mmCIF file of C-alpha atoms and ligand atoms in Angstrom:
data_model
loop_
_atom_site.group_PDB
_atom_site.id
_atom_site.type_symbol
_atom_site.label_atom_id
_atom_site.label_comp_id
_atom_site.label_asym_id
_atom_site.label_seq_id
_atom_site.Cartn_x
_atom_site.Cartn_y
_atom_site.Cartn_z
ATOM 1 C CA UNK Z 15 25.316 33.804 -71.518
ATOM 2 C CA UNK Z 16 21.802 34.056 -72.844
ATOM 3 C CA UNK Z 17 20.886 37.687 -72.655
ATOM 4 C CA UNK Z 18 17.286 37.809 -73.801
ATOM 5 C CA UNK Z 19 16.948 41.500 -73.393
ATOM 6 C CA UNK Z 20 14.494 41.734 -70.542
ATOM 7 C CA UNK Z 21 16.130 45.003 -69.716
ATOM 8 C CA UNK Z 22 15.028 47.079 -72.667
ATOM 9 C CA UNK Z 23 17.631 49.793 -72.314
ATOM 10 C CA UNK Z 24 20.545 47.410 -72.754
ATOM 11 C CA UNK Z 25 19.497 45.822 -76.018
ATOM 12 C CA UNK Z 26 21.802 46.067 -78.978
ATOM 13 C CA UNK Z 27 20.865 45.064 -82.491
ATOM 14 C CA UNK Z 28 23.437 43.827 -84.984
ATOM 15 C CA UNK Z 29 22.161 44.192 -88.528
ATOM 16 C CA UNK Z 30 23.913 41.783 -90.862
ATOM 17 C CA UNK Z 31 23.781 42.755 -94.523
ATOM 18 C CA UNK Z 32 25.418 40.470 -97.084
ATOM 19 C CA UNK Z 33 26.381 42.278 -100.271
ATOM 20 C CA UNK Z 34 27.576 41.382 -103.697
ATOM 21 C CA UNK Z 35 27.723 44.250 -106.179
ATOM 22 C CA UNK Z 36 25.439 46.560 -104.242
ATOM 23 C CA UNK Z 37 27.441 49.809 -104.219
ATOM 24 C CA UNK Z 38 24.457 52.078 -104.627
ATOM 25 C CA UNK Z 39 21.978 49.998 -102.644
ATOM 26 C CA UNK Z 40 24.189 49.662 -99.578
ATOM 27 C CA UNK Z 41 24.579 53.444 -99.314
ATOM 28 C CA UNK Z 42 20.843 54.005 -99.594
ATOM 29 C CA UNK Z 43 20.171 51.206 -97.130
ATOM 30 C CA UNK Z 44 22.547 52.581 -94.510
ATOM 31 C CA UNK Z 45 20.994 56.038 -94.763
ATOM 32 C CA UNK Z 46 17.513 54.570 -94.317
ATOM 33 C CA UNK Z 47 18.514 52.434 -91.344
ATOM 34 C CA UNK Z 48 19.900 55.486 -89.552
ATOM 35 C CA UNK Z 49 16.797 57.429 -90.461
ATOM 36 C CA UNK Z 50 14.395 54.877 -89.027
ATOM 37 C CA UNK Z 51 16.289 53.598 -85.975
ATOM 38 C CA UNK Z 52 16.688 56.674 -83.873
ATOM 39 C CA UNK Z 53 16.689 55.673 -80.211
ATOM 40 C CA UNK Z 54 18.107 52.217 -80.636
ATOM 41 C CA UNK Z 55 21.618 50.910 -80.100
ATOM 42 C CA UNK Z 56 22.647 49.148 -83.276
ATOM 43 C CA UNK Z 57 25.518 48.330 -85.607
ATOM 44 C CA UNK Z 58 25.475 47.416 -89.283
ATOM 45 C CA UNK Z 59 27.737 44.559 -90.329
ATOM 46 C CA UNK Z 60 28.377 44.470 -94.056
ATOM 47 C CA UNK Z 61 29.662 41.141 -95.323
ATOM 48 C CA UNK Z 62 30.947 41.833 -98.810
ATOM 49 C CA UNK Z 63 32.272 39.036 -100.960
ATOM 50 C CA UNK Z 64 34.888 40.956 -102.913
ATOM 51 C CA UNK Z 65 32.365 42.740 -105.140
ATOM 52 C CA UNK Z 66 34.068 43.895 -108.329
ATOM 53 C CA UNK Z 67 31.857 47.020 -108.478
ATOM 54 C CA UNK Z 68 33.616 48.609 -105.492
ATOM 55 C CA UNK Z 69 30.956 48.093 -102.855
ATOM 56 C CA UNK Z 70 33.660 48.115 -100.199
ATOM 57 C CA UNK Z 71 34.896 51.588 -101.165
ATOM 58 C CA UNK Z 72 31.405 52.903 -100.635
ATOM 59 C CA UNK Z 73 31.161 51.192 -97.269
ATOM 60 C CA UNK Z 74 34.407 52.895 -96.253
ATOM 61 C CA UNK Z 75 32.973 56.248 -97.295
ATOM 62 C CA UNK Z 76 29.904 55.470 -95.223
ATOM 63 C CA UNK Z 77 32.141 54.676 -92.260
ATOM 64 C CA UNK Z 78 33.569 58.178 -92.552
ATOM 65 C CA UNK Z 79 30.078 59.620 -92.298
ATOM 66 C CA UNK Z 80 28.550 57.396 -89.642
ATOM 67 C CA UNK Z 81 31.563 56.016 -87.772
ATOM 68 C CA UNK Z 82 33.484 52.767 -87.898
ATOM 69 C CA UNK Z 83 31.850 51.601 -84.701
ATOM 70 C CA UNK Z 84 28.393 51.786 -86.282
ATOM 71 C CA UNK Z 85 29.242 50.367 -89.690
ATOM 72 C CA UNK Z 86 31.478 47.332 -89.668
ATOM 73 C CA UNK Z 87 32.968 46.072 -92.880
ATOM 74 C CA UNK Z 88 33.765 42.383 -92.613
ATOM 75 C CA UNK Z 89 34.643 41.363 -96.165
ATOM 76 C CA UNK Z 90 35.582 38.010 -97.592
ATOM 77 C CA UNK Z 91 37.943 37.478 -100.481
ATOM 78 C CA UNK Z 92 35.544 35.915 -102.935
ATOM 79 C CA UNK Z 93 31.908 35.036 -103.509
ATOM 80 C CA UNK Z 94 31.202 32.219 -101.085
ATOM 81 C CA UNK Z 95 27.424 32.274 -100.881
ATOM 82 C CA UNK Z 96 24.769 33.679 -98.619
ATOM 83 C CA UNK Z 97 24.567 31.042 -95.886
ATOM 84 C CA UNK Z 98 28.196 31.336 -94.931
ATOM 85 C CA UNK Z 99 27.983 35.115 -95.217
ATOM 86 C CA UNK Z 100 25.490 35.146 -92.337
ATOM 87 C CA UNK Z 101 27.723 32.891 -90.239
ATOM 88 C CA UNK Z 102 30.681 35.145 -90.982
ATOM 89 C CA UNK Z 103 28.745 38.260 -90.006
ATOM 90 C CA UNK Z 104 27.404 36.615 -86.889
ATOM 91 C CA UNK Z 105 30.929 36.001 -85.602
ATOM 92 C CA UNK Z 106 31.471 39.747 -85.505
ATOM 93 C CA UNK Z 107 28.114 40.688 -84.008
ATOM 94 C CA UNK Z 108 28.256 42.353 -80.605
ATOM 95 C CA UNK Z 109 24.511 42.804 -80.054
ATOM 96 C CA UNK Z 110 22.190 40.485 -78.186
ATOM 97 C CA UNK Z 111 19.831 40.615 -81.151
ATOM 98 C CA UNK Z 112 20.634 40.077 -84.807
ATOM 99 C CA UNK Z 113 18.699 41.319 -87.822
ATOM 100 C CA UNK Z 114 19.307 39.765 -91.204
ATOM 101 C CA UNK Z 115 18.272 41.715 -94.274
ATOM 102 C CA UNK Z 116 19.083 42.009 -97.968
ATOM 103 C CA UNK Z 117 20.958 45.019 -99.261
ATOM 104 C CA UNK Z 118 18.852 45.472 -102.378
ATOM 105 C CA UNK Z 119 16.137 47.599 -100.667
ATOM 106 C CA UNK Z 120 13.544 44.882 -101.071
ATOM 107 C CA UNK Z 121 13.719 44.843 -97.287
ATOM 108 C CA UNK Z 122 12.898 48.378 -96.278
ATOM 109 C CA UNK Z 123 14.497 49.613 -93.037
ATOM 110 C CA UNK Z 124 11.294 51.437 -92.100
ATOM 111 C CA UNK Z 125 9.999 48.101 -90.815
ATOM 112 C CA UNK Z 126 12.838 47.646 -88.331
ATOM 113 C CA UNK Z 127 10.980 49.421 -85.509
ATOM 114 C CA UNK Z 128 8.010 47.091 -85.881
ATOM 115 C CA UNK Z 129 10.274 44.033 -85.671
ATOM 116 C CA UNK Z 130 11.828 45.391 -82.494
ATOM 117 C CA UNK Z 131 8.489 46.371 -81.012
ATOM 118 C CA UNK Z 132 6.990 42.969 -81.746
ATOM 119 C CA UNK Z 133 9.940 41.237 -80.101
ATOM 120 C CA UNK Z 134 9.701 43.393 -76.993
ATOM 121 C CA UNK Z 135 5.950 42.823 -76.732
ATOM 122 C CA UNK Z 136 6.021 39.065 -77.174
ATOM 123 C CA UNK Z 137 9.503 38.041 -76.073
ATOM 124 C CA UNK Z 138 9.707 36.033 -79.300
ATOM 125 C CA UNK Z 139 12.960 34.314 -80.237
ATOM 126 C CA UNK Z 140 12.422 35.149 -83.883
ATOM 127 C CA UNK Z 141 10.379 37.853 -85.580
ATOM 128 C CA UNK Z 142 9.977 37.205 -89.263
ATOM 129 C CA UNK Z 143 8.701 39.574 -91.925
ATOM 130 C CA UNK Z 144 5.801 38.243 -93.929
ATOM 131 C CA UNK Z 145 4.471 39.490 -97.234
ATOM 132 C CA UNK Z 146 1.314 37.431 -97.270
ATOM 133 C CA UNK Z 147 -0.808 38.966 -94.533
ATOM 134 C CA UNK Z 148 -2.847 42.139 -94.195
ATOM 135 C CA UNK Z 149 -0.569 45.146 -94.435
ATOM 136 C CA UNK Z 150 2.045 43.188 -96.360
ATOM 137 C CA UNK Z 151 2.545 42.897 -100.082
ATOM 138 C CA UNK Z 152 4.808 42.566 -103.061
ATOM 139 C CA UNK Z 153 5.462 44.955 -105.910
ATOM 140 C CA UNK Z 154 7.106 44.289 -109.227
ATOM 141 C CA UNK Z 155 6.509 40.582 -109.746
ATOM 142 C CA UNK Z 156 5.096 39.246 -112.979
ATOM 143 C CA UNK Z 157 2.405 36.574 -113.088
ATOM 144 C CA UNK Z 158 4.920 33.762 -113.414
ATOM 145 C CA UNK Z 159 6.814 34.843 -110.334
ATOM 146 C CA UNK Z 160 3.588 35.169 -108.352
ATOM 147 C CA UNK Z 161 2.464 31.752 -109.507
ATOM 148 C CA UNK Z 162 5.689 30.021 -108.502
ATOM 149 C CA UNK Z 163 5.686 31.812 -105.197
ATOM 150 C CA UNK Z 164 2.115 30.772 -104.394
ATOM 151 C CA UNK Z 165 2.644 27.229 -105.619
ATOM 152 C CA UNK Z 166 5.808 26.827 -103.584
ATOM 153 C CA UNK Z 167 4.065 28.202 -100.541
ATOM 154 C CA UNK Z 168 1.016 25.921 -100.787
ATOM 155 C CA UNK Z 169 3.275 22.906 -101.261
ATOM 156 C CA UNK Z 170 5.433 23.755 -98.286
ATOM 157 C CA UNK Z 171 2.481 24.666 -96.071
ATOM 158 C CA UNK Z 172 0.700 21.363 -96.755
ATOM 159 C CA UNK Z 173 3.760 19.151 -96.438
ATOM 160 C CA UNK Z 174 5.808 20.847 -93.742
ATOM 161 C CA UNK Z 175 3.184 22.616 -91.652
ATOM 162 C CA UNK Z 176 5.678 25.129 -90.316
ATOM 163 C CA UNK Z 177 3.328 27.577 -88.634
ATOM 164 C CA UNK Z 178 4.796 30.543 -90.490
ATOM 165 C CA UNK Z 179 3.073 32.140 -93.459
ATOM 166 C CA UNK Z 180 6.120 33.345 -95.394
ATOM 167 C CA UNK Z 181 8.812 30.685 -95.509
ATOM 168 C CA UNK Z 182 11.210 32.097 -98.034
ATOM 169 C CA UNK Z 183 11.308 35.673 -96.857
ATOM 170 C CA UNK Z 184 14.597 36.487 -95.211
ATOM 171 C CA UNK Z 185 13.933 39.738 -93.381
ATOM 172 C CA UNK Z 186 14.119 38.540 -89.788
ATOM 173 C CA UNK Z 187 15.130 39.461 -86.268
ATOM 174 C CA UNK Z 188 16.661 36.814 -84.017
ATOM 175 C CA UNK Z 189 17.874 36.558 -80.484
ATOM 176 C CA UNK Z 190 21.550 36.137 -81.130
ATOM 177 C CA UNK Z 191 21.951 32.845 -79.316
ATOM 178 C CA UNK Z 192 18.910 31.432 -81.101
ATOM 179 C CA UNK Z 193 20.365 32.325 -84.477
ATOM 180 C CA UNK Z 194 23.661 30.717 -83.495
ATOM 181 C CA UNK Z 195 21.832 27.580 -82.455
ATOM 182 C CA UNK Z 196 19.630 27.346 -85.541
ATOM 183 C CA UNK Z 197 22.261 28.312 -88.096
ATOM 184 C CA UNK Z 198 24.646 25.613 -86.905
ATOM 185 C CA UNK Z 199 22.120 22.910 -87.749
ATOM 186 C CA UNK Z 200 21.373 24.201 -91.246
ATOM 187 C CA UNK Z 201 23.144 22.777 -94.280
ATOM 188 C CA UNK Z 202 21.165 24.104 -97.266
ATOM 189 C CA UNK Z 203 22.475 26.690 -99.654
ATOM 190 C CA UNK Z 204 20.908 29.640 -101.370
ATOM 191 C CA UNK Z 205 17.185 30.012 -101.520
ATOM 192 C CA UNK Z 206 16.328 26.935 -99.456
ATOM 193 C CA UNK Z 207 18.490 28.177 -96.607
ATOM 194 C CA UNK Z 208 15.838 30.663 -95.414
ATOM 195 C CA UNK Z 209 13.216 27.973 -95.405
ATOM 196 C CA UNK Z 210 15.418 25.513 -93.554
ATOM 197 C CA UNK Z 211 16.217 28.106 -90.896
ATOM 198 C CA UNK Z 212 12.619 28.871 -90.077
ATOM 199 C CA UNK Z 213 11.425 25.253 -90.256
ATOM 200 C CA UNK Z 214 14.192 24.057 -87.934
ATOM 201 C CA UNK Z 215 13.560 26.925 -85.538
ATOM 202 C CA UNK Z 216 9.884 26.082 -85.471
ATOM 203 C CA UNK Z 217 10.620 22.373 -84.837
ATOM 204 C CA UNK Z 218 12.966 23.291 -82.025
ATOM 205 C CA UNK Z 219 10.055 25.044 -80.394
ATOM 206 C CA UNK Z 220 11.281 28.623 -80.535
ATOM 207 C CA UNK Z 221 8.549 31.243 -80.380
ATOM 208 C CA UNK Z 222 8.225 32.818 -83.810
ATOM 209 C CA UNK Z 223 6.179 35.950 -84.404
ATOM 210 C CA UNK Z 224 5.365 37.661 -87.688
ATOM 211 C CA UNK Z 225 5.125 41.280 -88.780
ATOM 212 C CA UNK Z 226 3.795 42.420 -92.159
ATOM 213 C CA UNK Z 227 6.320 43.831 -94.614
ATOM 214 C CA UNK Z 228 6.067 45.057 -98.157
ATOM 215 C CA UNK Z 229 8.543 43.860 -100.707
ATOM 216 C CA UNK Z 230 9.478 46.005 -103.694
ATOM 217 C CA UNK Z 231 11.508 44.087 -106.235
ATOM 218 C CA UNK Z 232 15.035 45.360 -106.618
ATOM 219 C CA UNK Z 233 15.417 48.602 -108.573
ATOM 220 C CA UNK Z 234 19.229 48.808 -108.795
ATOM 221 C CA UNK Z 235 21.745 46.082 -109.434
ATOM 222 C CA UNK Z 236 20.987 42.589 -110.555
ATOM 223 C CA UNK Z 237 19.700 39.402 -109.027
ATOM 224 C CA UNK Z 238 22.215 36.853 -107.841
ATOM 225 C CA UNK Z 239 19.872 33.927 -107.732
ATOM 226 C CA UNK Z 240 19.558 32.325 -111.103
ATOM 227 C CA UNK Z 241 18.339 29.455 -113.160
ATOM 228 C CA UNK Z 242 17.110 26.283 -111.614
ATOM 229 C CA UNK Z 243 15.432 27.864 -108.613
ATOM 230 C CA UNK Z 244 12.396 25.617 -108.834
ATOM 231 C CA UNK Z 245 14.420 22.411 -108.953
ATOM 232 C CA UNK Z 246 16.519 23.588 -106.026
ATOM 233 C CA UNK Z 247 13.381 24.421 -104.126
ATOM 234 C CA UNK Z 248 11.857 20.978 -104.652
ATOM 235 C CA UNK Z 249 15.092 19.312 -103.604
ATOM 236 C CA UNK Z 250 15.142 21.461 -100.493
ATOM 237 C CA UNK Z 251 11.573 20.577 -99.685
ATOM 238 C CA UNK Z 252 12.324 16.860 -99.989
ATOM 239 C CA UNK Z 253 15.381 17.322 -97.807
ATOM 240 C CA UNK Z 254 13.345 19.053 -95.113
ATOM 241 C CA UNK Z 255 10.687 16.359 -95.296
ATOM 242 C CA UNK Z 256 13.153 13.652 -94.353
ATOM 243 C CA UNK Z 257 15.306 15.583 -91.898
ATOM 244 C CA UNK Z 258 12.886 17.638 -89.823
ATOM 245 C CA UNK X 19 8.997 12.428 -85.527
ATOM 246 C CA UNK X 20 10.290 13.301 -88.974
ATOM 247 C CA UNK X 21 7.774 14.897 -91.256
ATOM 248 C CA UNK X 22 8.035 12.171 -93.885
ATOM 249 C CA UNK X 23 7.247 9.484 -91.289
ATOM 250 C CA UNK X 24 4.166 11.396 -90.206
ATOM 251 C CA UNK X 25 2.979 11.602 -93.783
ATOM 252 C CA UNK X 26 3.679 7.928 -94.460
ATOM 253 C CA UNK X 27 1.889 6.934 -91.249
ATOM 254 C CA UNK X 28 -1.116 8.915 -92.384
ATOM 255 C CA UNK X 29 -1.052 7.243 -95.804
ATOM 256 C CA UNK X 30 -0.771 3.780 -94.252
ATOM 257 C CA UNK X 31 -3.672 4.486 -91.908
ATOM 258 C CA UNK X 32 -5.838 5.676 -94.787
ATOM 259 C CA UNK X 33 -4.973 2.626 -96.916
ATOM 260 C CA UNK X 34 -5.728 0.318 -93.995
ATOM 261 C CA UNK X 35 -9.113 1.968 -93.660
ATOM 262 C CA UNK X 36 -9.694 1.519 -97.363
ATOM 263 C CA UNK X 37 -8.737 -2.164 -97.332
ATOM 264 C CA UNK X 38 -11.040 -2.597 -94.368
ATOM 265 C CA UNK X 39 -13.868 -1.035 -96.360
ATOM 266 C CA UNK X 40 -13.117 -3.323 -99.284
ATOM 267 C CA UNK X 41 -13.339 -6.429 -97.165
ATOM 268 C CA UNK X 42 -16.384 -5.584 -95.113
ATOM 269 C CA UNK X 43 -18.259 -4.222 -98.137
ATOM 270 C CA UNK X 44 -20.334 -1.700 -96.215
ATOM 271 C CA UNK X 45 -20.189 0.251 -99.444
ATOM 272 C CA UNK X 46 -20.715 -1.323 -102.869
ATOM 273 C CA UNK X 47 -17.390 -2.696 -104.156
ATOM 274 C CA UNK X 48 -17.355 -0.709 -107.372
ATOM 275 C CA UNK X 49 -17.657 2.448 -105.323
ATOM 276 C CA UNK X 50 -14.877 1.525 -102.888
ATOM 277 C CA UNK X 51 -12.508 0.818 -105.759
ATOM 278 C CA UNK X 52 -12.958 4.353 -107.022
ATOM 279 C CA UNK X 53 -12.354 6.025 -103.659
ATOM 280 C CA UNK X 54 -8.551 6.406 -104.024
ATOM 281 C CA UNK X 55 -9.093 8.063 -107.381
ATOM 282 C CA UNK X 56 -11.574 10.466 -105.883
ATOM 283 C CA UNK X 57 -9.263 11.371 -103.038
ATOM 284 C CA UNK X 58 -6.299 12.016 -105.324
ATOM 285 C CA UNK X 59 -8.415 14.189 -107.588
ATOM 286 C CA UNK X 60 -9.827 16.162 -104.683
ATOM 287 C CA UNK X 61 -6.355 16.641 -103.214
ATOM 288 C CA UNK X 62 -5.236 18.027 -106.574
ATOM 289 C CA UNK X 63 -8.253 20.296 -106.707
ATOM 290 C CA UNK X 64 -7.556 21.539 -103.219
ATOM 291 C CA UNK X 65 -3.988 22.394 -104.225
ATOM 292 C CA UNK X 66 -5.046 24.202 -107.383
ATOM 293 C CA UNK X 67 -7.776 26.034 -105.524
ATOM 294 C CA UNK X 68 -5.352 27.221 -102.861
ATOM 295 C CA UNK X 69 -2.899 28.442 -105.492
ATOM 296 C CA UNK X 70 -5.724 30.104 -107.412
ATOM 297 C CA UNK X 71 -7.116 31.866 -104.379
ATOM 298 C CA UNK X 72 -3.588 32.867 -103.381
ATOM 299 C CA UNK X 73 -3.019 34.352 -106.809
ATOM 300 C CA UNK X 74 -6.310 36.242 -106.837
ATOM 301 C CA UNK X 75 -5.706 37.662 -103.402
ATOM 302 C CA UNK X 76 -2.016 38.254 -103.997
ATOM 303 C CA UNK X 77 -1.287 41.361 -101.945
ATOM 304 C CA UNK X 78 0.370 44.046 -104.025
ATOM 305 C CA UNK X 79 1.704 47.440 -103.021
ATOM 306 C CA UNK X 80 2.334 49.742 -105.987
ATOM 307 C CA UNK X 81 2.320 52.734 -103.649
ATOM 308 C CA UNK X 82 5.362 51.352 -101.842
ATOM 309 C CA UNK X 83 7.405 51.605 -105.033
ATOM 310 C CA UNK X 84 6.608 55.319 -105.209
ATOM 311 C CA UNK X 85 7.529 55.814 -101.566
ATOM 312 C CA UNK X 86 10.789 53.962 -102.117
ATOM 313 C CA UNK X 87 11.667 56.272 -105.013
ATOM 314 C CA UNK X 88 11.167 59.265 -102.716
ATOM 315 C CA UNK X 89 13.399 57.626 -100.107
ATOM 316 C CA UNK X 90 16.055 57.041 -102.756
ATOM 317 C CA UNK X 91 16.033 60.694 -103.811
ATOM 318 C CA UNK X 92 16.254 61.848 -100.204
ATOM 319 C CA UNK X 93 19.080 59.428 -99.404
ATOM 320 C CA UNK X 94 21.107 60.370 -102.483
ATOM 321 C CA UNK X 95 20.791 64.042 -101.647
ATOM 322 C CA UNK X 96 22.020 63.524 -98.096
ATOM 323 C CA UNK X 97 24.839 61.157 -98.987
ATOM 324 C CA UNK X 98 26.154 63.257 -101.849
ATOM 325 C CA UNK X 99 26.572 66.229 -99.511
ATOM 326 C CA UNK X 100 28.655 64.073 -97.189
ATOM 327 C CA UNK X 101 30.984 62.790 -99.836
ATOM 328 C CA UNK X 102 29.569 59.369 -100.488
ATOM 329 C CA UNK X 103 29.627 58.398 -104.134
ATOM 330 C CA UNK X 104 26.045 57.684 -105.114
ATOM 331 C CA UNK X 105 26.405 58.247 -108.807
ATOM 332 C CA UNK X 106 26.006 55.433 -111.264
ATOM 333 C CA UNK X 107 23.155 53.216 -112.276
ATOM 334 C CA UNK X 108 19.981 55.229 -112.384
HETATM 335 N N1 LIG P 4 28.200 38.307 -99.277
HETATM 336 C C1 LIG P 4 27.393 37.784 -100.218
HETATM 337 N N2 LIG P 4 26.195 38.376 -100.449
HETATM 338 C C2 LIG P 4 25.399 37.849 -101.405
HETATM 339 C C3 LIG P 4 25.753 36.704 -102.164
HETATM 340 N N3 LIG P 4 24.750 36.431 -103.019
HETATM 341 C C4 LIG P 4 23.793 37.349 -102.791
HETATM 342 N N4 LIG P 4 24.175 38.239 -101.834
HETATM 343 C C5 LIG P 4 23.404 39.352 -101.275
HETATM 344 O O1 LIG P 4 22.255 38.787 -100.669
HETATM 345 C C6 LIG P 4 21.120 39.619 -100.832
HETATM 346 C C7 LIG P 4 20.025 38.886 -101.556
HETATM 347 O O2 LIG P 4 20.402 38.573 -102.877
HETATM 348 P P1 LIG P 4 19.486 38.872 -104.144
HETATM 349 O O3 LIG P 4 20.297 38.746 -105.372
HETATM 350 O O4 LIG P 4 18.743 40.141 -103.932
HETATM 351 O O5 LIG P 4 18.489 37.641 -104.062
HETATM 352 P P2 LIG P 4 16.933 37.737 -104.201
HETATM 353 O O6 LIG P 4 16.420 38.800 -103.289
HETATM 354 O O7 LIG P 4 16.389 36.395 -104.000
HETATM 355 O O8 LIG P 4 16.763 38.119 -105.726
HETATM 356 P P3 LIG P 4 16.219 39.487 -106.375
HETATM 357 O O9 LIG P 4 14.985 39.094 -107.098
HETATM 358 O O10 LIG P 4 17.273 39.972 -107.314
HETATM 359 O O11 LIG P 4 15.996 40.488 -105.308
HETATM 360 C C8 LIG P 4 21.632 40.850 -101.544
HETATM 361 O O12 LIG P 4 21.933 41.830 -100.584
HETATM 362 C C9 LIG P 4 22.882 40.352 -102.259
HETATM 363 O O13 LIG P 4 23.808 41.391 -102.467
HETATM 364 C C10 LIG P 4 27.048 36.096 -101.888
HETATM 365 O O14 LIG P 4 27.450 35.117 -102.488
HETATM 366 N N5 LIG P 4 27.799 36.687 -100.922
HETATM 367 MG MG1 LIG P 5 16.498 40.702 -103.470
#
């Protein structure tokens, strides 16, 4: 059951991309994934939550270009949130590895080969993209955003000691069975979800490796995470303190 | 062990040590009374320092934004030729 991909040639990567109003971004993303993953067996699973901007039409057009076996559209009727979108996508994944990435081009597909390479080299269960090491970085954040990000990180590092430098980043590669295991024990929503996933995985003793990524703030479309992010974050931190 | 229990255990151990110090008076009492204050202040300083250093060293990548723009142009070109609608928000 647990195919860990010791036989390199047989590996298949399922890239799960949740979308909500990303009609332009998803097209650009798909092009870039195909450009950067040349000799790899992969599929892209788009989980669209009934975007009113017609994201699904674009995905269908992309299927005509790249094939329905490479781009899978697995929509849901209405906006049900990110956490469940991953679970939904995962059900349809046929690879032995799963990549989770945002559609908004903040996660650039050019890093996919380095995730895959790192996994093959180390046999890691999870490879997570980190912005806070040499070779990584962020573009387009104002001082306030940087401050909250650093503050949140210092707080989480001191209290949780997770052994991962970028807790809230969500560009990651998982062994499929590891993702299934970890995701089933996570209950958080939204922003905290990414942090819960990596903390639980680390507590369960899975080998986690990091690769540097750069993060350019979204250019097209609008952010879906709003308002009381800081409060939610603190609540999530408290929750993780008592449950992990 | 849950994280919170670890932290509480640590706090209890430190307080026990402090009470021990208070009773044995190896240090002058006035000094021992101030120790918790000192430790809280230094913990705060450590936090602020870490955030400050993190901010100063915040890795940025303006060049990546330029590269991404080039990728976007290239992708639009390719997709338009193949009948994918990439018009809209520029
Ligand atoms: N299917 C689905 N996708 C979602 C939902 N909310 C957000 N997304 C997608 O999840 C990804 C991340 O969302 P973003 O809005 O970019 O969140 P963020 O990266 O924290 O915020 P930005 O600063 O705007 O980049 C994007 O690809 C969104 O389209 C949802 O409820 N359902
Ligand atoms: Mg984003």
